[in-house]
Tab-separated table of C-alpha atoms in Angstrom:
chain	number	residue	atom	x	y	z
A	5	MET	CA	123.315	55.566	134.872
A	6	ALA	CA	120.940	55.145	137.513
A	7	THR	CA	117.316	54.356	136.768
A	8	GLY	CA	114.113	53.708	138.887
A	9	GLY	CA	111.033	54.975	140.273
A	10	GLY	CA	110.450	57.150	142.988
A	11	GLY	CA	111.089	54.915	145.657
A	12	THR	CA	112.535	55.941	149.072
A	13	GLY	CA	116.064	55.452	147.659
A	14	ASN	CA	115.281	57.634	144.949
A	15	LEU	CA	113.314	60.361	146.348
A	16	TYR	CA	116.189	62.824	146.700
A	17	ASP	CA	116.235	63.558	142.769
A	18	ILE	CA	112.444	63.861	142.501
A	19	VAL	CA	111.739	65.739	145.484
A	20	GLU	CA	111.225	69.340	143.711
A	21	LEU	CA	108.602	67.459	141.634
A	22	LEU	CA	106.580	66.593	144.640
A	23	LEU	CA	107.075	70.057	146.288
A	24	ASP	CA	106.875	72.174	143.183
A	25	ARG	CA	105.022	70.455	140.503
A	26	GLY	CA	101.892	68.285	140.769
A	27	LEU	CA	98.264	69.533	141.055
A	28	VAL	CA	97.691	72.544	142.657
A	29	ILE	CA	94.207	73.017	144.298
A	30	ASP	CA	94.326	76.595	145.714
A	31	VAL	CA	90.925	76.341	147.772
A	32	PHE	CA	92.501	73.843	149.811
A	33	ALA	CA	95.360	74.662	152.309
A	34	ARG	CA	98.960	74.109	151.812
A	35	VAL	CA	100.617	72.903	154.926
A	36	SER	CA	103.435	75.045	156.037
A	37	LEU	CA	106.554	73.388	154.883
A	38	VAL	CA	108.910	74.764	157.239
A	39	GLY	CA	112.127	72.493	156.481
A	40	LEU	CA	111.621	73.100	152.740
A	41	GLU	CA	114.672	75.231	152.304
A	42	ILE	CA	116.829	72.482	153.731
A	43	LEU	CA	115.764	70.255	150.502
A	44	LYS	CA	116.095	73.226	148.030
A	45	VAL	CA	119.141	75.186	149.274
A	46	ASP	CA	121.410	73.821	146.510
A	47	ALA	CA	119.073	75.447	143.798
A	48	ARG	CA	120.273	78.840	145.463
A	49	ILE	CA	123.859	78.611	145.341
A	50	VAL	CA	125.084	81.910	143.438
A	51	VAL	CA	127.716	81.109	140.764
A	52	ALA	CA	128.709	84.897	140.418
A	53	SER	CA	130.245	85.842	143.600
A	54	VAL	CA	133.922	86.448	144.613
A	55	ASP	CA	133.896	83.377	147.023
A	56	THR	CA	133.011	81.223	144.018
A	57	TYR	CA	135.618	82.875	141.824
A	58	LEU	CA	138.262	82.167	144.138
A	59	ARG	CA	137.246	78.636	145.005
A	60	PHE	CA	137.299	77.939	141.339
A	61	ALA	CA	140.658	79.587	141.078
A	62	GLU	CA	142.141	77.309	143.812
A	63	ALA	CA	140.578	74.149	142.467
A	64	CYS	CA	142.117	75.038	139.297
A	65	ASN	CA	145.422	75.817	140.879
A	66	ARG	CA	145.218	72.206	142.705
A	67	LEU	CA	144.527	70.365	139.464
A	68	ASP	CA	147.474	68.475	137.680
A	69	LEU	CA	146.796	68.783	134.318
A	70	GLU	CA	149.736	66.266	133.392
A	71	SER	CA	148.119	63.363	135.278
A	72	GLY	CA	147.357	61.382	132.223
A	73	ARG	CA	143.638	61.356	132.147
A	74	LYS	CA	142.420	60.626	128.674
A	75	ALA	CA	140.869	63.401	126.827
A	76	PRO	CA	137.007	63.235	126.758
A	77	ALA	CA	135.371	62.986	123.622
A	78	LYS	CA	134.080	65.920	122.176
A	79	LEU	CA	130.477	66.207	123.337
A	80	THR	CA	129.220	67.044	119.776
A	81	ASP	CA	130.689	64.055	118.577
A	82	VAL	CA	129.051	62.128	121.224
A	83	VAL	CA	125.627	63.558	120.866
A	84	GLY	CA	125.777	63.064	116.959
A	85	GLU	CA	126.579	59.318	117.368
A	86	ILE	CA	123.674	58.770	119.782
A	87	THR	CA	121.161	60.428	117.701
A	88	GLU	CA	122.227	58.410	114.613
A	89	GLY	CA	122.778	55.225	116.749
A	90	GLY	CA	119.115	55.824	118.145
A	91	ALA	CA	117.535	55.975	114.521
A	92	ARG	CA	118.989	52.484	114.031
A	93	GLY	CA	117.465	50.816	116.817
A	94	LYS	CA	118.751	49.323	120.054
A	95	THR	CA	122.489	48.588	120.757
A	96	LYS	CA	124.184	45.762	122.367
A	97	GLY	CA	122.789	44.787	125.786
A	98	ALA	CA	125.470	44.336	128.881
A	99	LEU	CA	126.477	47.505	130.715
A	100	SER	CA	129.879	48.531	130.079
A	101	GLY	CA	132.376	48.909	132.762
A	102	VAL	CA	131.909	52.818	132.683
A	103	ALA	CA	128.076	52.565	133.128
A	104	GLU	CA	128.920	50.291	136.129
A	105	SER	CA	130.910	52.613	137.861
A	106	VAL	CA	128.748	55.429	137.107
A	107	ALA	CA	126.176	53.404	138.841
A	108	ASP	CA	128.226	52.749	141.789
A	109	ALA	CA	128.932	56.569	141.828
A	110	LEU	CA	125.203	57.102	141.955
A	111	LYS	CA	124.543	54.674	144.548
A	112	ALA	CA	127.200	56.417	146.895
A	113	SER	CA	125.695	59.689	145.754
A	114	ALA	CA	122.274	58.554	146.809
A	115	GLU	CA	123.593	57.202	150.159
A	116	GLU	CA	125.290	60.510	150.704
A	117	ALA	CA	122.098	62.443	149.703
A	118	GLU	CA	120.481	60.305	152.413
A	119	GLU	CA	122.993	61.552	154.722
A	120	ARG	CA	122.722	65.180	153.622
A	121	HIS	CA	118.818	64.951	153.952
A	122	ARG	CA	119.338	64.621	157.694
A	123	GLU	CA	121.795	67.355	158.206
A	124	PRO	CA	120.934	70.781	158.909
A	125	ALA	CA	121.163	73.275	155.712
A	126	VAL	CA	124.356	74.977	156.797
A	127	LYS	CA	126.449	71.804	156.711
A	128	ARG	CA	125.469	70.995	153.183
A	129	GLU	CA	127.360	73.577	151.553
A	130	ARG	CA	130.169	71.869	149.926
A	131	PRO	CA	133.725	72.802	151.691
A	132	VAL	CA	134.510	76.272	150.187
A	133	ARG	CA	138.009	76.889	150.626
A	134	HIS	CA	140.945	76.498	152.869
A	135	ARG	CA	142.647	79.653	153.999
A	136	LYS	CA	146.219	79.153	154.814
A	137	ASP	CA	146.711	82.166	157.016
B	26	MET	CA	87.813	66.971	159.947
B	27	PRO	CA	90.491	68.019	157.678
B	28	VAL	CA	91.890	65.493	155.038
B	29	TYR	CA	94.856	65.384	153.183
B	30	VAL	CA	94.331	64.940	149.316
B	31	TYR	CA	96.775	62.638	147.290
B	32	SER	CA	95.479	62.311	143.652
B	33	ILE	CA	92.505	62.558	141.611
B	34	VAL	CA	91.595	59.352	139.479
B	35	SER	CA	88.562	58.385	137.366
B	36	ARG	CA	85.837	56.815	138.918
B	37	SER	CA	86.358	53.762	136.524
B	38	HIS	CA	89.997	53.293	137.878
B	39	PRO	CA	90.322	50.427	140.096
B	40	GLN	CA	91.684	52.424	143.114
B	41	SER	CA	93.541	49.787	144.696
B	42	LEU	CA	95.224	51.061	147.430
B	43	ASP	CA	96.664	47.463	148.871
B	44	GLY	CA	100.062	47.828	150.769
B	45	VAL	CA	100.253	51.823	150.737
B	46	GLN	CA	99.621	54.091	153.605
B	47	GLY	CA	99.291	57.581	154.074
B	48	VAL	CA	101.051	60.427	155.620
B	49	GLY	CA	101.612	61.103	159.198
B	50	ASP	CA	103.093	58.899	161.938
B	51	PRO	CA	101.565	56.691	162.739
B	52	PRO	CA	100.655	56.295	159.013
B	53	SER	CA	96.869	57.471	158.209
B	54	ALA	CA	94.617	55.129	156.530
B	55	LEU	CA	93.649	55.812	152.581
B	56	ARG	CA	90.349	56.045	151.219
B	57	THR	CA	88.585	57.455	148.263
B	58	LEU	CA	85.663	59.650	147.751
B	59	THR	CA	83.571	59.629	144.601
B	60	VAL	CA	81.755	62.268	142.783
B	61	ASP	CA	80.214	61.630	139.652
B	62	LYS	CA	82.895	60.603	137.330
B	63	LEU	CA	85.764	61.451	139.427
B	64	SER	CA	87.423	60.001	142.529
B	65	ALA	CA	89.856	61.495	145.273
B	66	VAL	CA	92.152	59.609	147.228
B	67	ILE	CA	92.593	61.179	150.810
B	68	SER	CA	93.303	60.455	154.204
B	69	ASP	CA	92.581	62.122	157.529
B	70	ALA	CA	95.161	64.970	157.762
B	71	PRO	CA	98.123	64.456	160.569
B	72	GLU	CA	97.898	67.251	163.175
B	73	GLU	CA	101.332	68.345	162.051
B	74	LEU	CA	102.760	67.993	158.485
B	75	ARG	CA	106.599	68.513	157.351
B	76	PRO	CA	108.174	67.745	154.503
B	77	LYS	CA	109.839	64.797	155.949
B	78	ARG	CA	111.219	62.030	153.967
B	79	ARG	CA	108.736	59.533	155.351
B	80	ASP	CA	105.636	61.568	154.423
B	81	LEU	CA	107.146	62.628	150.860
B	82	ALA	CA	107.746	58.879	150.234
B	83	ALA	CA	104.284	58.079	151.546
B	84	HIS	CA	102.835	60.633	149.014
B	85	GLN	CA	104.796	59.349	146.380
B	86	ALA	CA	104.055	55.566	147.104
B	87	VAL	CA	100.364	56.413	146.824
B	88	GLN	CA	100.921	57.921	143.373
B	89	GLU	CA	102.909	54.728	142.194
B	90	ARG	CA	100.331	52.427	143.526
B	91	LEU	CA	97.313	54.272	141.517
B	92	MET	CA	99.604	54.670	138.251
B	93	ALA	CA	100.210	50.953	138.106
B	94	ASP	CA	96.383	50.687	137.280
B	95	GLY	CA	95.938	53.360	135.340
B	96	THR	CA	96.212	57.470	134.853
B	97	VAL	CA	96.500	59.502	137.961
B	98	LEU	CA	96.486	63.464	138.658
B	99	PRO	CA	99.027	63.589	141.537
B	100	LEU	CA	98.572	66.686	143.842
B	101	GLN	CA	101.524	68.750	145.137
B	102	PHE	CA	102.719	67.450	148.401
B	103	GLY	CA	100.987	69.178	151.259
B	104	PHE	CA	97.480	70.189	150.364
B	105	ILE	CA	94.880	69.634	152.836
B	106	ALA	CA	91.042	70.193	152.542
B	107	ASP	CA	88.800	71.452	155.620
B	108	ASP	CA	86.733	68.557	155.195
B	109	GLU	CA	85.262	65.884	152.876
B	110	ASP	CA	82.789	68.451	151.560
B	111	ALA	CA	85.173	70.555	150.396
B	112	VAL	CA	86.874	67.868	148.510
B	113	ARG	CA	83.445	66.922	146.968
B	114	THR	CA	82.947	70.596	145.938
B	115	VAL	CA	86.492	70.777	144.076
B	116	LEU	CA	85.582	67.594	142.229
B	117	GLU	CA	82.189	68.827	140.980
B	118	GLU	CA	83.671	72.208	140.027
B	119	ARG	CA	86.642	71.315	138.302
B	120	ALA	CA	85.197	68.324	136.875
B	121	ASP	CA	85.806	69.042	133.336
B	122	GLU	CA	89.328	70.089	133.858
B	123	PHE	CA	90.035	67.097	135.716
B	124	ALA	CA	88.580	64.909	133.186
B	125	GLU	CA	90.357	66.475	130.348
B	126	ARG	CA	93.671	66.070	131.919
B	127	LEU	CA	93.034	62.545	132.679
B	128	GLN	CA	92.066	61.943	129.381
B	129	ALA	CA	95.322	64.065	128.012
B	130	LEU	CA	97.757	61.986	130.069
B	131	LYS	CA	96.381	58.573	129.371
B	132	ASP	CA	99.067	56.064	128.966
B	133	CYS	CA	101.773	58.798	129.497
B	134	VAL	CA	104.420	58.607	132.360
B	135	GLU	CA	106.784	61.230	133.416
B	136	TYR	CA	110.511	60.481	133.457
B	137	HIS	CA	112.651	62.986	135.237
B	138	LEU	CA	116.525	63.152	134.165
B	139	LYS	CA	119.389	64.930	136.134
B	140	ALA	CA	122.622	65.191	134.577
B	141	GLY	CA	125.962	66.475	135.784
B	142	GLN	CA	129.557	66.400	135.209
B	143	ASP	CA	132.263	66.142	137.879
B	144	GLU	CA	133.599	69.524	138.410
B	145	GLU	CA	137.245	68.670	138.592
B	146	ALA	CA	136.788	67.240	135.148
B	147	MET	CA	135.114	70.059	133.903
B	148	LEU	CA	137.745	72.628	135.126
B	149	ARG	CA	140.370	70.274	133.714
B	150	GLN	CA	138.771	70.477	130.442
B	151	ILE	CA	138.383	74.402	130.632
B	152	LEU	CA	142.159	74.609	131.316
B	153	LEU	CA	143.192	72.329	128.472
B	154	GLU	CA	140.862	74.016	126.279
B	155	SER	CA	141.371	77.696	126.971
B	156	ASP	CA	144.759	79.120	126.462
B	157	GLN	CA	143.933	82.148	128.579
B	158	ALA	CA	142.849	80.319	131.693
B	159	ARG	CA	145.647	78.088	131.547
B	160	ARG	CA	148.140	80.788	131.306
B	161	MET	CA	146.665	82.628	134.209
B	162	ASN	CA	146.631	79.461	136.095
B	163	GLU	CA	150.141	79.056	135.476
B	164	GLU	CA	151.092	82.568	136.512
B	165	ILE	CA	149.312	82.065	139.818
B	166	LYS	CA	151.124	78.591	140.612
B	167	ALA	CA	154.601	80.409	139.776
B	168	GLY	CA	153.533	82.948	142.396
B	169	ARG	CA	153.495	85.728	139.564
B	170	GLY	CA	150.216	87.599	138.269
B	171	GLY	CA	149.250	89.618	141.046
B	172	PRO	CA	146.762	89.547	143.925
B	173	ASP	CA	143.868	90.056	141.225
B	174	MET	CA	144.820	87.194	139.304
B	175	PRO	CA	142.811	84.456	141.089
B	176	LEU	CA	139.569	86.565	140.880
B	177	ALA	CA	140.112	87.102	137.268
B	178	LEU	CA	140.780	83.473	136.738
B	179	GLY	CA	137.667	82.473	138.689
B	180	GLU	CA	135.530	84.693	136.965
B	181	LEU	CA	136.766	83.533	133.442
B	182	VAL	CA	136.268	79.725	134.582
B	183	ALA	CA	132.787	80.660	136.298
B	184	LYS	CA	131.778	81.895	133.067
B	185	GLU	CA	133.289	78.861	130.937
B	186	ILE	CA	131.586	76.829	133.368
B	187	GLU	CA	127.826	78.304	132.801
B	188	ALA	CA	128.559	77.914	129.082
B	189	ARG	CA	129.608	74.416	129.273
B	190	LYS	CA	126.618	73.839	131.323
B	191	ASP	CA	124.175	75.518	128.783
B	192	ARG	CA	125.729	73.596	125.972
B	193	LEU	CA	125.534	70.075	127.571
B	194	ALA	CA	121.998	70.698	128.816
B	195	ALA	CA	120.935	71.541	124.978
B	196	LEU	CA	122.764	68.854	123.596
B	197	VAL	CA	121.257	66.069	126.153
B	198	THR	CA	117.985	67.439	125.892
B	199	GLU	CA	117.988	67.553	122.171
B	200	ALA	CA	118.982	63.929	121.907
B	201	LEU	CA	115.801	63.042	123.943
B	202	ARG	CA	113.376	65.405	122.755
B	203	GLY	CA	112.106	63.296	119.776
B	204	LEU	CA	110.985	60.726	122.275
B	205	ALA	CA	108.852	62.958	124.429
B	206	ARG	CA	105.625	64.485	124.035
B	207	GLU	CA	106.429	67.554	126.273
B	208	GLU	CA	109.206	68.428	128.512
B	209	SER	CA	109.566	70.675	131.143
B	210	THR	CA	112.935	71.944	132.830
B	211	VAL	CA	113.784	72.918	136.366
B	212	LYS	CA	116.786	74.862	137.271
B	213	PRO	CA	119.652	72.206	138.008
B	214	SER	CA	121.295	72.645	141.329
B	215	GLY	CA	124.997	71.794	142.462
B	216	ASP	CA	127.141	70.147	139.703
B	217	ASP	CA	124.229	69.305	137.440
B	218	PHE	CA	123.685	71.070	134.298
B	219	LEU	CA	120.348	69.509	133.673
B	220	SER	CA	117.181	68.838	135.366
B	221	VAL	CA	114.372	68.024	133.001
B	222	SER	CA	111.011	66.089	132.921
B	223	PHE	CA	109.742	64.296	129.786
B	224	LEU	CA	106.358	63.293	129.280
B	225	VAL	CA	106.395	60.031	127.320
B	226	ASP	CA	104.036	57.611	125.975
B	227	ARG	CA	104.355	54.008	127.631
B	228	ASP	CA	105.548	52.589	124.430
B	229	GLN	CA	108.383	54.871	124.310
B	230	GLU	CA	109.809	54.269	127.738
B	231	GLU	CA	112.115	51.508	126.673
B	232	ARG	CA	113.521	53.566	123.791
B	233	LEU	CA	113.987	56.522	126.424
B	234	ARG	CA	115.813	54.124	128.820
B	235	THR	CA	118.142	52.678	126.077
B	236	VAL	CA	119.049	56.425	124.616
B	237	VAL	CA	119.863	57.584	128.132
B	238	GLN	CA	121.857	54.441	128.784
B	239	GLU	CA	123.902	55.071	125.543
B	240	LEU	CA	124.111	58.427	126.322
B	241	ALA	CA	125.701	57.874	129.760
B	242	GLU	CA	127.922	55.348	128.129
B	243	LYS	CA	129.221	57.965	125.689
B	244	LEU	CA	129.712	60.591	127.773
B	245	GLY	CA	131.816	58.553	130.387
B	246	GLU	CA	132.589	58.386	133.964
B	247	ASP	CA	133.083	62.009	134.589
B	248	PHE	CA	129.125	62.365	133.651
B	249	ASN	CA	126.410	61.359	136.284
B	250	LEU	CA	123.083	60.705	134.702
B	251	ARG	CA	119.919	59.666	136.982
B	252	LEU	CA	117.091	59.027	135.395
B	253	ARG	CA	113.849	58.442	137.585
B	254	GLY	CA	110.814	57.033	136.324
B	255	PRO	CA	108.212	56.097	135.390
B	256	LEU	CA	106.554	58.665	137.564
B	257	PRO	CA	103.193	60.216	137.714
B	258	ALA	CA	103.004	63.294	135.586
B	259	TYR	CA	103.690	65.750	138.257
B	260	SER	CA	104.944	68.257	135.890
B	261	PHE	CA	102.493	67.911	133.031
B	262	VAL	CA	99.145	68.067	135.150
């Protein structure tokens, strides 16, 4: 898990709060925010489209289900445990290996976000699908 | 002269702005403007303002600096008043409303949580748990099933993803709801299934962090939880 305030490194995750939330004073002028779409394009990805369907299908075809990954715990159990545990109070300190790797992954994704921030909107779409023909 | 407006605080707020600068390049100097019981934090407005990282960070840094010493009403990014008099007028006319919000948000902060699951992991689960999806996938891989099968599989999987995301969002929100005074959700993007802000009492912060940490550990490495805060109460002003 990654925590922290809104320092520059974390800005990416809260940018929509600065742009869409906050006190609005309508008698003031809102500066023209050309480039705003760059920051928000992710939210507009349409899920129900032929392209998306085909991308999912191809992603499924590529998966190797036998590749021995441990089946994840059922989510309902997980949250149930948390809520119960929560009522009992704090749990042991130190981060688990899992949490560390999550933190590392997040650091990477923050860096990636930093990169993405500088790129034009078009490049930010995830690589869709690779036609073989 | 046009001024950029950052925040509104009560007159009794220390209003220390040491170490922070305003938007623009070069950065503008911050100052305050007080009418009766309220103060606005402002700077000269830069000639041209774009939502650049630097300016967004400056806007945010001002809020964090002020938040360290008391309650703040953060403005949305990018509001410019014609001149100081226009700011004074707003402070006068909306004084009651601002005072009420400042009071309501006293000793509260916002935490923003985004959570996502790795797409491949989610697809894997879907194939493992849905006989229909798995069967279609096998057919396609074996070169059977016809030209429409990929589209049908994709549609089935897309529906399943949406349903799972909704369920995950509900479960995570549910686990944290008890710690917050208010919550406010935003439409998540990309692989995220949740983007939610909580208004939290200062004395619940530690608890919230702990519970989110526990959630992250329990959910495992396929999940990605980013908790940001304490933030000024952008979503609850």
